[in-house]
PDB file of C-alpha atoms in Angstrom:
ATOM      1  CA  UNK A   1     105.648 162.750 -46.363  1.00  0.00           C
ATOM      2  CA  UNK A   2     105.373 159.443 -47.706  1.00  0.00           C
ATOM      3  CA  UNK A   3     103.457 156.812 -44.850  1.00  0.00           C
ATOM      4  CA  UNK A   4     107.002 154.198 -44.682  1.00  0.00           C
ATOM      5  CA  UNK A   5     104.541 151.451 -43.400  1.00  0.00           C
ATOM      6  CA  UNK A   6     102.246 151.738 -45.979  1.00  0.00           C
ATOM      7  CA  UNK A   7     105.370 152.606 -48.916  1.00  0.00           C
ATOM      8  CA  UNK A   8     107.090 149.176 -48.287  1.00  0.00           C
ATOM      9  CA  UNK A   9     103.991 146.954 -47.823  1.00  0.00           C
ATOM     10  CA  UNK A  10     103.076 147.969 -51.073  1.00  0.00           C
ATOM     11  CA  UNK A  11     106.477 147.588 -52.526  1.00  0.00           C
ATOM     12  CA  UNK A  12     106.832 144.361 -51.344  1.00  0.00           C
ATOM     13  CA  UNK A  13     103.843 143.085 -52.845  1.00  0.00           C
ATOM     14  CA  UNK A  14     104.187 144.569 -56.049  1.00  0.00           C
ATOM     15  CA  UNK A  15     107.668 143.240 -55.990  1.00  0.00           C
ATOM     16  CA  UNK A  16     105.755 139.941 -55.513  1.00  0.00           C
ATOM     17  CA  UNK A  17     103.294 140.682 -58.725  1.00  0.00           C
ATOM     18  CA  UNK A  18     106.170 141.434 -60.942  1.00  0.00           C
ATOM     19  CA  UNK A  19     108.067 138.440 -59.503  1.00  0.00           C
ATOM     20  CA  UNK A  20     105.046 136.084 -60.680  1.00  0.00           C
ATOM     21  CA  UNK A  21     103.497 137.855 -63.329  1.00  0.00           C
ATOM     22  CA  UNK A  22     104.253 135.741 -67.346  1.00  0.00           C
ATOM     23  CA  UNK A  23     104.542 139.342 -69.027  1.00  0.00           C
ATOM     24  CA  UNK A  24     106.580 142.714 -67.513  1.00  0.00           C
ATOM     25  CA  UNK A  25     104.717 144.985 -65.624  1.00  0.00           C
ATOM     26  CA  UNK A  26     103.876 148.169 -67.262  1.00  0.00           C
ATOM     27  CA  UNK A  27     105.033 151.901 -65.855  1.00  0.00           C
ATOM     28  CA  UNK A  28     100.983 152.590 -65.673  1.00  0.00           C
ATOM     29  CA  UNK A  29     100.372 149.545 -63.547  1.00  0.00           C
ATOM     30  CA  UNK A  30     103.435 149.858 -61.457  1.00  0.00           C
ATOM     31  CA  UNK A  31     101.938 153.426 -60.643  1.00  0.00           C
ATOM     32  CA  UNK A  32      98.582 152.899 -59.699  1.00  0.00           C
ATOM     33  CA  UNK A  33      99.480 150.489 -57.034  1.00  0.00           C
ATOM     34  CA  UNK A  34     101.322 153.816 -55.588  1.00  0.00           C
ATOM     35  CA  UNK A  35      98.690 156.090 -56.413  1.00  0.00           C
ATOM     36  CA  UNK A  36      97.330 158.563 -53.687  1.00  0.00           C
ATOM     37  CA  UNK A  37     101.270 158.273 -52.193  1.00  0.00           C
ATOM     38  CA  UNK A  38     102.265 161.280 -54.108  1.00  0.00           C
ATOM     39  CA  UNK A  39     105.620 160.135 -55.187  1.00  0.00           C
ATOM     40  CA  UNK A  40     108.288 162.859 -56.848  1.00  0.00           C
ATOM     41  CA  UNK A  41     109.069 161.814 -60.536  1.00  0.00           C
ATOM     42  CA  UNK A  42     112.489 160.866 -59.226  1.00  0.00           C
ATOM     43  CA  UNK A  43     111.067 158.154 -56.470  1.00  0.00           C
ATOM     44  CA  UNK A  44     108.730 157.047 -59.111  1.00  0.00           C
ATOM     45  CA  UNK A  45     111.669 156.445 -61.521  1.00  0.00           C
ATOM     46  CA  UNK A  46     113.665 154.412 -58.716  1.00  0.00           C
ATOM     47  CA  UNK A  47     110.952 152.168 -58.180  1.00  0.00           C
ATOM     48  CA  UNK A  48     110.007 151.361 -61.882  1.00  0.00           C
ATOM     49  CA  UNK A  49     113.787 150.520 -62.480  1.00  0.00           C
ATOM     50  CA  UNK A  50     114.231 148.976 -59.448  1.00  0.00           C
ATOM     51  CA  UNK A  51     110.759 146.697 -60.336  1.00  0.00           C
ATOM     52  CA  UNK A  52     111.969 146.178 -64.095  1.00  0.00           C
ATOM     53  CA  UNK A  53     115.540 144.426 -62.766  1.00  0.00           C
ATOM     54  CA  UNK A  54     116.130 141.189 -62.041  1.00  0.00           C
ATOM     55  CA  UNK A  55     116.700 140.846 -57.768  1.00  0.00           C
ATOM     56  CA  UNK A  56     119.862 139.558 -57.156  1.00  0.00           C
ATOM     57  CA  UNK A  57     121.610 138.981 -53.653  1.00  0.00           C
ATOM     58  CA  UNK A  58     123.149 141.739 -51.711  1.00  0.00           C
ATOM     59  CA  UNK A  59     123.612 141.163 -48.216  1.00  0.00           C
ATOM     60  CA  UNK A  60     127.347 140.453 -48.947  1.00  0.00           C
ATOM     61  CA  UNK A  61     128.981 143.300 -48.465  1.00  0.00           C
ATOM     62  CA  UNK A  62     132.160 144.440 -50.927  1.00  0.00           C
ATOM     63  CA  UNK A  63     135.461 142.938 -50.308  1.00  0.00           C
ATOM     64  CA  UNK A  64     137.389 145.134 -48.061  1.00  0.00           C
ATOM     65  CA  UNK A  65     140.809 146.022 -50.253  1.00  0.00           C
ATOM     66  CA  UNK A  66     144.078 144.786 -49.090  1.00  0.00           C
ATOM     67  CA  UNK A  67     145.393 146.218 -46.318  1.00  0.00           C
ATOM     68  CA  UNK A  68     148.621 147.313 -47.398  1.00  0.00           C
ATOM     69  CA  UNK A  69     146.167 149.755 -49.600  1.00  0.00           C
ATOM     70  CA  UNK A  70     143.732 150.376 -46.768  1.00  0.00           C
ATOM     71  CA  UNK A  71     142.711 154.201 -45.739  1.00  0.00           C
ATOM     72  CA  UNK A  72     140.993 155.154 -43.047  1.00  0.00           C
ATOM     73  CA  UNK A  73     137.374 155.934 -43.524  1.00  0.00           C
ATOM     74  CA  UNK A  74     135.336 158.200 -41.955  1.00  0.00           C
ATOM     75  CA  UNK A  75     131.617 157.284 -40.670  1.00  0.00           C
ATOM     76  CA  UNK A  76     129.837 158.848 -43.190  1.00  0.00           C
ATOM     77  CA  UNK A  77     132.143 156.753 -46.124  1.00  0.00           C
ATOM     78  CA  UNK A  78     131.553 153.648 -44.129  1.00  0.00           C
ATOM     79  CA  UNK A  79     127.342 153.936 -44.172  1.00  0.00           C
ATOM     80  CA  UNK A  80     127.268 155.221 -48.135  1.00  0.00           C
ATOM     81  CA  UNK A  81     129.686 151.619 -48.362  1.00  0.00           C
ATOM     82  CA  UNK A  82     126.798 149.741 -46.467  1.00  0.00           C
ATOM     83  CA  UNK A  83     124.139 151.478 -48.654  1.00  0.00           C
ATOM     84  CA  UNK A  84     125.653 150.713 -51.492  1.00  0.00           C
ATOM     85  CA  UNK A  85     124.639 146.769 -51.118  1.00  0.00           C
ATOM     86  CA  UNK A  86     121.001 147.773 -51.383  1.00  0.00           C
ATOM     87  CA  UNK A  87     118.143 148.170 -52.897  1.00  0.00           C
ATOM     88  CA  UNK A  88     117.460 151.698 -54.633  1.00  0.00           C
ATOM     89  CA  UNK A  89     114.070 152.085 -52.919  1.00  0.00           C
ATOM     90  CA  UNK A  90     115.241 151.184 -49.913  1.00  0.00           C
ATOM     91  CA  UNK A  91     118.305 153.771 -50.468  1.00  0.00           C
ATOM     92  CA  UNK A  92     115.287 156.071 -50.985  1.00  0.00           C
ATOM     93  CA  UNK A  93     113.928 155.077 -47.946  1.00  0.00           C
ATOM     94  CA  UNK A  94     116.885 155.354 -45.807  1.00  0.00           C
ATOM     95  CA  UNK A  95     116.986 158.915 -46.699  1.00  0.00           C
ATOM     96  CA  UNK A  96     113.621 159.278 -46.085  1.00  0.00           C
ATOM     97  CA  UNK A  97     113.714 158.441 -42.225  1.00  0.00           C
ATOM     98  CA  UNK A  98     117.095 160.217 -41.657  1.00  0.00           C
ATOM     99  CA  UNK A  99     114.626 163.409 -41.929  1.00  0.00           C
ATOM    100  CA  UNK A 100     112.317 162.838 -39.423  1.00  0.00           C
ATOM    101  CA  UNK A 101     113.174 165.183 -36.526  1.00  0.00           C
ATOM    102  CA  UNK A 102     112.865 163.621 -32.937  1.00  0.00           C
ATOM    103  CA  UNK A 103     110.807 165.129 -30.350  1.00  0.00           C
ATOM    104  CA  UNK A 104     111.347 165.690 -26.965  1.00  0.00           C
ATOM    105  CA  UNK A 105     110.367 163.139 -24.198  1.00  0.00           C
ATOM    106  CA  UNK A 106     107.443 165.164 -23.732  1.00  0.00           C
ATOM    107  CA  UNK A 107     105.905 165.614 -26.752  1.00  0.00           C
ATOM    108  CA  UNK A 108     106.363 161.538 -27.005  1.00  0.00           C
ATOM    109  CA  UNK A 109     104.271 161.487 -23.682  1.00  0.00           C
ATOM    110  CA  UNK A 110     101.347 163.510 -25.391  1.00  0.00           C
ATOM    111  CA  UNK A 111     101.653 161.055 -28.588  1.00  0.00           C
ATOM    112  CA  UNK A 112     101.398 157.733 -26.368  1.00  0.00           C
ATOM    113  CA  UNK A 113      98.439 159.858 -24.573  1.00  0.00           C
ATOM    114  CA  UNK A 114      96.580 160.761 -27.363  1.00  0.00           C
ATOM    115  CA  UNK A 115      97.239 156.598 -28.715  1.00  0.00           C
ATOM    116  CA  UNK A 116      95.876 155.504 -25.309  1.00  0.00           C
ATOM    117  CA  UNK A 117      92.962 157.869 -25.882  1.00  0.00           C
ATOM    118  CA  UNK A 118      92.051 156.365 -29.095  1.00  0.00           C
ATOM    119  CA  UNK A 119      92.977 159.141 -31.446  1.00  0.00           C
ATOM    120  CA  UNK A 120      94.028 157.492 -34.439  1.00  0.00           C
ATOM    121  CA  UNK A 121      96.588 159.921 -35.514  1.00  0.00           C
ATOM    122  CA  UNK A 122      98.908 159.125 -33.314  1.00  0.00           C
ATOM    123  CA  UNK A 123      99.763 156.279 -34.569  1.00  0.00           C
ATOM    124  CA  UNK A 124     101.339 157.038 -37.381  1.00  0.00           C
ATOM    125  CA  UNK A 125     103.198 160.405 -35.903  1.00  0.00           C
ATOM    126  CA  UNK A 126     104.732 157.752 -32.930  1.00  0.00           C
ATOM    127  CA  UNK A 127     105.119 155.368 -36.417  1.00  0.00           C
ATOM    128  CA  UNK A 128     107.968 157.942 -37.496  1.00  0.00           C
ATOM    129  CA  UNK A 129     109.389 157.761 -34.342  1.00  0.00           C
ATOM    130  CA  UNK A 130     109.977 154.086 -34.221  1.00  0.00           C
ATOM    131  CA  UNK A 131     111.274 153.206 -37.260  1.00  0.00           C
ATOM    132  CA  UNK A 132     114.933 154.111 -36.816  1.00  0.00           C
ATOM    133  CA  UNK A 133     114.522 151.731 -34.028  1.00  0.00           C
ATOM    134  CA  UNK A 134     113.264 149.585 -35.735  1.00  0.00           C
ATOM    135  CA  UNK A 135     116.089 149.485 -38.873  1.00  0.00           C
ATOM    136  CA  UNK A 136     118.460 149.286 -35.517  1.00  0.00           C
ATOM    137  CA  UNK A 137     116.789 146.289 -33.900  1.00  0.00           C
ATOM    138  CA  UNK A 138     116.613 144.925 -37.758  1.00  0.00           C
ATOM    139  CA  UNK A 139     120.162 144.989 -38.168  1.00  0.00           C
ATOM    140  CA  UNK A 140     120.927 141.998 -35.040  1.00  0.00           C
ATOM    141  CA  UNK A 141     118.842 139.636 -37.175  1.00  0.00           C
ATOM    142  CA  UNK A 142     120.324 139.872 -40.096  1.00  0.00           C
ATOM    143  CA  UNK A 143     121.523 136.505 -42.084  1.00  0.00           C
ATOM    144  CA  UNK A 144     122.258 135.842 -45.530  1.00  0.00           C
ATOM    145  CA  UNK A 145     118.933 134.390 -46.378  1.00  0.00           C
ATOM    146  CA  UNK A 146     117.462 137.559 -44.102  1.00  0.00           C
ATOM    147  CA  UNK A 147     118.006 140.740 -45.540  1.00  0.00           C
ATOM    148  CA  UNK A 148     117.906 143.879 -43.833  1.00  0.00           C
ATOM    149  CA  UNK A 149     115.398 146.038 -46.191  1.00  0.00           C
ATOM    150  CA  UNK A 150     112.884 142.392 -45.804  1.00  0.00           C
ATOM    151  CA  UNK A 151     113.743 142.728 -41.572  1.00  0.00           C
ATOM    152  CA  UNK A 152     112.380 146.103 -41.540  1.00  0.00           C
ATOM    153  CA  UNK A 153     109.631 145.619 -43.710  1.00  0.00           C
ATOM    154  CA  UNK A 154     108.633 142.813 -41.244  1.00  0.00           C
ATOM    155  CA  UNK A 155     109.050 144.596 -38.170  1.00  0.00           C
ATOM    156  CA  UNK A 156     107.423 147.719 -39.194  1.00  0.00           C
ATOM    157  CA  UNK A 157     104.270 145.813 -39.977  1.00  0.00           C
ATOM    158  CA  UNK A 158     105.077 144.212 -36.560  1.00  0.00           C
ATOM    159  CA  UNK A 159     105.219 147.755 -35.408  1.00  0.00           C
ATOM    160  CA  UNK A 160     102.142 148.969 -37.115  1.00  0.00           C
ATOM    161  CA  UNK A 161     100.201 146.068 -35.232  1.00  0.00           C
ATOM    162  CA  UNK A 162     101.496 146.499 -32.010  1.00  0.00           C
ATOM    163  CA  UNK A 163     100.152 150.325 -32.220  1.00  0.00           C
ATOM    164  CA  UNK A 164      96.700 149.290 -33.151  1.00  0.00           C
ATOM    165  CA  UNK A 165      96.759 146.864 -30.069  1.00  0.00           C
ATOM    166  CA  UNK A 166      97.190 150.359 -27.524  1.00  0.00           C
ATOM    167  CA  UNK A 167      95.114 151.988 -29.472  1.00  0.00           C
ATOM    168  CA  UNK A 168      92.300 153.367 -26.652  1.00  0.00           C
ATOM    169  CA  UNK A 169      93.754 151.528 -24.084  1.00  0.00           C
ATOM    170  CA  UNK A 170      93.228 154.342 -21.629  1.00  0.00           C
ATOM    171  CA  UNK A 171      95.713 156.005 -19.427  1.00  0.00           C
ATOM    172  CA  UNK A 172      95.953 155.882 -15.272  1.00  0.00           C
ATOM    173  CA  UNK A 173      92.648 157.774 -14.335  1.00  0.00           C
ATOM    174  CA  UNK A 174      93.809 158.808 -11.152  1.00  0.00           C
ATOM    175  CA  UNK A 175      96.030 161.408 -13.404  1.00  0.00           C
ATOM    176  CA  UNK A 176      94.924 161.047 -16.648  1.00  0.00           C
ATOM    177  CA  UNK A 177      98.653 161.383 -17.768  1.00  0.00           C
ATOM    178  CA  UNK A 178     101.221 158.984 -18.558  1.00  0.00           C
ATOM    179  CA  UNK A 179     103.493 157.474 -15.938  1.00  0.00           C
ATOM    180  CA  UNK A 180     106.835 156.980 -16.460  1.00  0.00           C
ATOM    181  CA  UNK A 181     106.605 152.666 -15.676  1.00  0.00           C
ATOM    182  CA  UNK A 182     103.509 152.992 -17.948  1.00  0.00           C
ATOM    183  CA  UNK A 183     105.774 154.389 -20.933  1.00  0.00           C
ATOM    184  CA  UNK A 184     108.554 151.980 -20.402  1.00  0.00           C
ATOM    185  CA  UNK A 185     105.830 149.232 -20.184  1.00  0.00           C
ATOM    186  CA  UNK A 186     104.464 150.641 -23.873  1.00  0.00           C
ATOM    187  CA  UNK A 187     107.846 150.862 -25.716  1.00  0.00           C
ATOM    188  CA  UNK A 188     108.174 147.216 -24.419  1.00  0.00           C
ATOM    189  CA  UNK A 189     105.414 146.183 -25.826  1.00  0.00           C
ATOM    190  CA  UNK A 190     105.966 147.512 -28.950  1.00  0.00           C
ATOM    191  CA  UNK A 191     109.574 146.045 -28.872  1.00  0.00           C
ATOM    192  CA  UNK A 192     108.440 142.431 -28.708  1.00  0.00           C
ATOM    193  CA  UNK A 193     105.403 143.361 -31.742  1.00  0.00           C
ATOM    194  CA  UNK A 194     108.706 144.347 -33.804  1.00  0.00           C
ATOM    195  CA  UNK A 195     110.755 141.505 -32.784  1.00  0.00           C
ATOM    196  CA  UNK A 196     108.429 139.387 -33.247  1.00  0.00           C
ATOM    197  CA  UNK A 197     107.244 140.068 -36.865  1.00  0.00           C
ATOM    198  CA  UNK A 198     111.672 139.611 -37.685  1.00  0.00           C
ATOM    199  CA  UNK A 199     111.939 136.239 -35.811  1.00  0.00           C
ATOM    200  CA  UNK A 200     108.748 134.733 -37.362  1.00  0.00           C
ATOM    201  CA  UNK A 201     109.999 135.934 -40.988  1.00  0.00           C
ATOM    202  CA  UNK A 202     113.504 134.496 -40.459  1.00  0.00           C
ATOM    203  CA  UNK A 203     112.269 131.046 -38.770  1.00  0.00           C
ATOM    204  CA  UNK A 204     110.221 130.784 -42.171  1.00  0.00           C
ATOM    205  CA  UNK A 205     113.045 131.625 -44.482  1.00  0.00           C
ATOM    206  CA  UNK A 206     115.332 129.016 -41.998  1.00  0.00           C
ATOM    207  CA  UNK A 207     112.488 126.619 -41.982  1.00  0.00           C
ATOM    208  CA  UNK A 208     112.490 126.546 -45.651  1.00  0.00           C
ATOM    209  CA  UNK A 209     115.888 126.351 -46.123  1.00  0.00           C
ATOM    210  CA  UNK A 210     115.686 123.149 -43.890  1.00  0.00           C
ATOM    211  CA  UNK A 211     112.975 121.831 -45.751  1.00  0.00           C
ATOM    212  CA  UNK A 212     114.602 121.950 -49.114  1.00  0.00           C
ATOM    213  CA  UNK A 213     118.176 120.651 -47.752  1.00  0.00           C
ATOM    214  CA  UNK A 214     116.172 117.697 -46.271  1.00  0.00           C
ATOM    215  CA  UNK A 215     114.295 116.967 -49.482  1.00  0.00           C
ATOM    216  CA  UNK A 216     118.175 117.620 -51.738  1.00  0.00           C
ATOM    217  CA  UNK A 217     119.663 114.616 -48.702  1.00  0.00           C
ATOM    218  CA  UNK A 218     116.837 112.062 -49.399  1.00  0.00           C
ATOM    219  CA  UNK A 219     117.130 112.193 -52.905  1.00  0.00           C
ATOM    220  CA  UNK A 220     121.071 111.850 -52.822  1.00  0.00           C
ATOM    221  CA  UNK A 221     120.517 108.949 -49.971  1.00  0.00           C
ATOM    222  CA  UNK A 222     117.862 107.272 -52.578  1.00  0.00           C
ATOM    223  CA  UNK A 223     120.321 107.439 -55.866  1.00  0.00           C
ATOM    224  CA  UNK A 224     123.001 106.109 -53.660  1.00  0.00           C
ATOM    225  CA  UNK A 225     120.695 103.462 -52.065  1.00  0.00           C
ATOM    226  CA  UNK A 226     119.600 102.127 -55.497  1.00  0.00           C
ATOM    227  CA  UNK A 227     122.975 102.540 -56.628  1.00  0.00           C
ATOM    228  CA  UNK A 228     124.607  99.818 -53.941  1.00  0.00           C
ATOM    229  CA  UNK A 229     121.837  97.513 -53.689  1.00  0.00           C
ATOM    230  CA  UNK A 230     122.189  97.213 -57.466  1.00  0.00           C
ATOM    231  CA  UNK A 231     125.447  96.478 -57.174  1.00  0.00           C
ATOM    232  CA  UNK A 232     125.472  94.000 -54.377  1.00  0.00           C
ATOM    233  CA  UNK A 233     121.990  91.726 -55.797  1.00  0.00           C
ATOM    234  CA  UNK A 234     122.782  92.540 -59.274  1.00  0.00           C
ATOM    235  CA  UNK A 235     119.134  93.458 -59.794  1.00  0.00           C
ATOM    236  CA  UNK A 236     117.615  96.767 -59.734  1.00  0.00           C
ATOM    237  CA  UNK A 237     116.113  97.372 -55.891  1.00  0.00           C
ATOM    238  CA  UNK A 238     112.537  97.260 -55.175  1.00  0.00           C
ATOM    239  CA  UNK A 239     110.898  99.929 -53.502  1.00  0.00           C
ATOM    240  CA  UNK A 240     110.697  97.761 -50.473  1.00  0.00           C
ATOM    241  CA  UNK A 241     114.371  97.426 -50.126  1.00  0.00           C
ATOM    242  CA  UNK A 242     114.679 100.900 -50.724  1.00  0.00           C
ATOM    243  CA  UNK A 243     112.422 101.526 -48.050  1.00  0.00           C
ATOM    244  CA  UNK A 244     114.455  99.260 -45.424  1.00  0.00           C
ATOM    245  CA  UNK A 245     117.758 100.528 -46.625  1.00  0.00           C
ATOM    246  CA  UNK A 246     116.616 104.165 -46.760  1.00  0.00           C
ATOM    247  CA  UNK A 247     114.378 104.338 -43.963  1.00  0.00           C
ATOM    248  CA  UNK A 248     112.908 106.205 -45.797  1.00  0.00           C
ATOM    249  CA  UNK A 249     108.323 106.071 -46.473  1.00  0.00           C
ATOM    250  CA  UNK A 250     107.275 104.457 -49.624  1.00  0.00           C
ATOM    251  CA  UNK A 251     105.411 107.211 -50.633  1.00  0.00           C
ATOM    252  CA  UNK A 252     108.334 109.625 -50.516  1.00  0.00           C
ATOM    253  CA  UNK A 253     110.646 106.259 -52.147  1.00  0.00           C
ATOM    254  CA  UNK A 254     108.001 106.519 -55.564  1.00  0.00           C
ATOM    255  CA  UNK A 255     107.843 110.498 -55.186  1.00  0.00           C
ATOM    256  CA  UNK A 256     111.811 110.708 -55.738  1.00  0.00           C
ATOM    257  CA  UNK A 257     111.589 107.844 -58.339  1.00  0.00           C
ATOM    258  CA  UNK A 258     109.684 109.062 -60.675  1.00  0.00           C
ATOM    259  CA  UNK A 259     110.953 112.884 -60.551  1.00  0.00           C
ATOM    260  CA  UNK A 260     113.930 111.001 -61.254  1.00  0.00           C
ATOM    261  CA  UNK A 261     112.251 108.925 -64.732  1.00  0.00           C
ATOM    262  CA  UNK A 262     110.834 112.304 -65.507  1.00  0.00           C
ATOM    263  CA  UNK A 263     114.427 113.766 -65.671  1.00  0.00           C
ATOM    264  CA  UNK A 264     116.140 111.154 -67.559  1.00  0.00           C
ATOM    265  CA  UNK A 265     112.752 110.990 -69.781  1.00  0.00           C
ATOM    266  CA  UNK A 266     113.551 114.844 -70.741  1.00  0.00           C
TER     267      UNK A 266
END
């Protein structure tokens, strides 16, 4: 089985390539970032095509039709509806996950044990486990900047690191076996790793978003500046009055002015 952790890190950052690279990215080099993750012919296919086509929005979800036309859908409709909206490796990685079989509370015990111990193995067996959760926990921080394929691609790596922190921790000595407050105290931890890796991607997509309307609302309060002052000393406005009217530092004042020469210059 494919590692997920590993799958969409490396999609993401080939996405990334492709998205900056001046020429198309070739089949071959598309594959050999995947190498070693022996992918069917099929998965490879979805993620050349899905590499090769313009990204475009889809965390709107279909217009519902009108109700006088409305049927009643059964679960299984609704979630291939939801699906629909996204990505085709991420389809393929829905699927994926949906065949992991759960284990018992027990055998989870043995897994944190084994973590705790410092066997490495565990962590991507307890990995598995988690990332249902994790696609759960993804969905509540969903926006339309935030996608829910980029949530789960954060929190998984927020997963990934919150494993490595327990890993050979040691268990209670006294028992050598893991006590029930010491489980709940683990899953917690890992909780907050995943939550946090979702709220420090959205507050940067947010942030940016801020950043940009902020820059869009000087510029507009600079035209209109230069626009009224003109008007009312029938001269064109110094950058000092632009300043006082504005409020608004020099240095950003001559920034905005002479994007706005280079625009009319083009």
């Amino acid at each position: 089985m494919v590692d997920k952790i590993t799958f969409m890190e490396t999609l993401r950052s080939v996405q990334e390539i492709a998205r900056t690279s001046a020429n198309p990215m070739s089949r071959e080099e598309i594959q050999s970032y995947f190498q070693g993750m022996e992918l069917s012919e099929e998965q490879q296919e979805m993620i050349f095509q899905y590499l090769q086509t313009p990204q475009r929005e889809t965390s709107e979800e279909p217009l519902s039709e009108p109700q006088t036309k409305a049927k009643k859908k059964t679960k299984k409709q609704e979630d291939e509806k939801k699906q629909a909206v996204y990505s085709a490796p991420f389809r393929m990685y829905l699927k994926e996950i949906s065949t992991v079989p759960s284990l018992s509370k027990e055998e989870e015990n043995r897994l944190y044990e084994h973590l705790l111990s410092g066997e490495e193995s565990a962590i991507e067996e307890l990995s598995n486990q988690w990332l249902k959760k994790v696609i759960r926990l993804a969905k509540t921080y969903v926006t339309p900047q935030a996608l829910l394929e980029d949530l789960v691609q954060e929190g998984n790596m927020g997963l990934l690191v919150g494993l490595r922190q327990l890993l050979g921790k040691g268990i209670a000595p006294e028992t050598g076996r893991l006590s029930k407050q010491q489980k709940e105290e683990l899953e917690l931890q890992l909780e907050t790793c995943v939550k946090d890796g979702m709220e420090t991607y959205r507050r940067e997509l947010e942030g940016e978003e801020n950043s940009q309307n902020s820059i869009l609302a000087k510029v507009s309060l600079v035209y209109e500046a230069k626009k009224i002052l003109a008007e009312e000393n029938g001269t064109i406005p110094t950058v000092e009055e632009l300043c006082e009217y504005t409020k608004i530092s020099p240095e950003e004042i001559l920034d905005i002015l002479a994007l706005h020469e280079q625009a009319e210059s083009k």
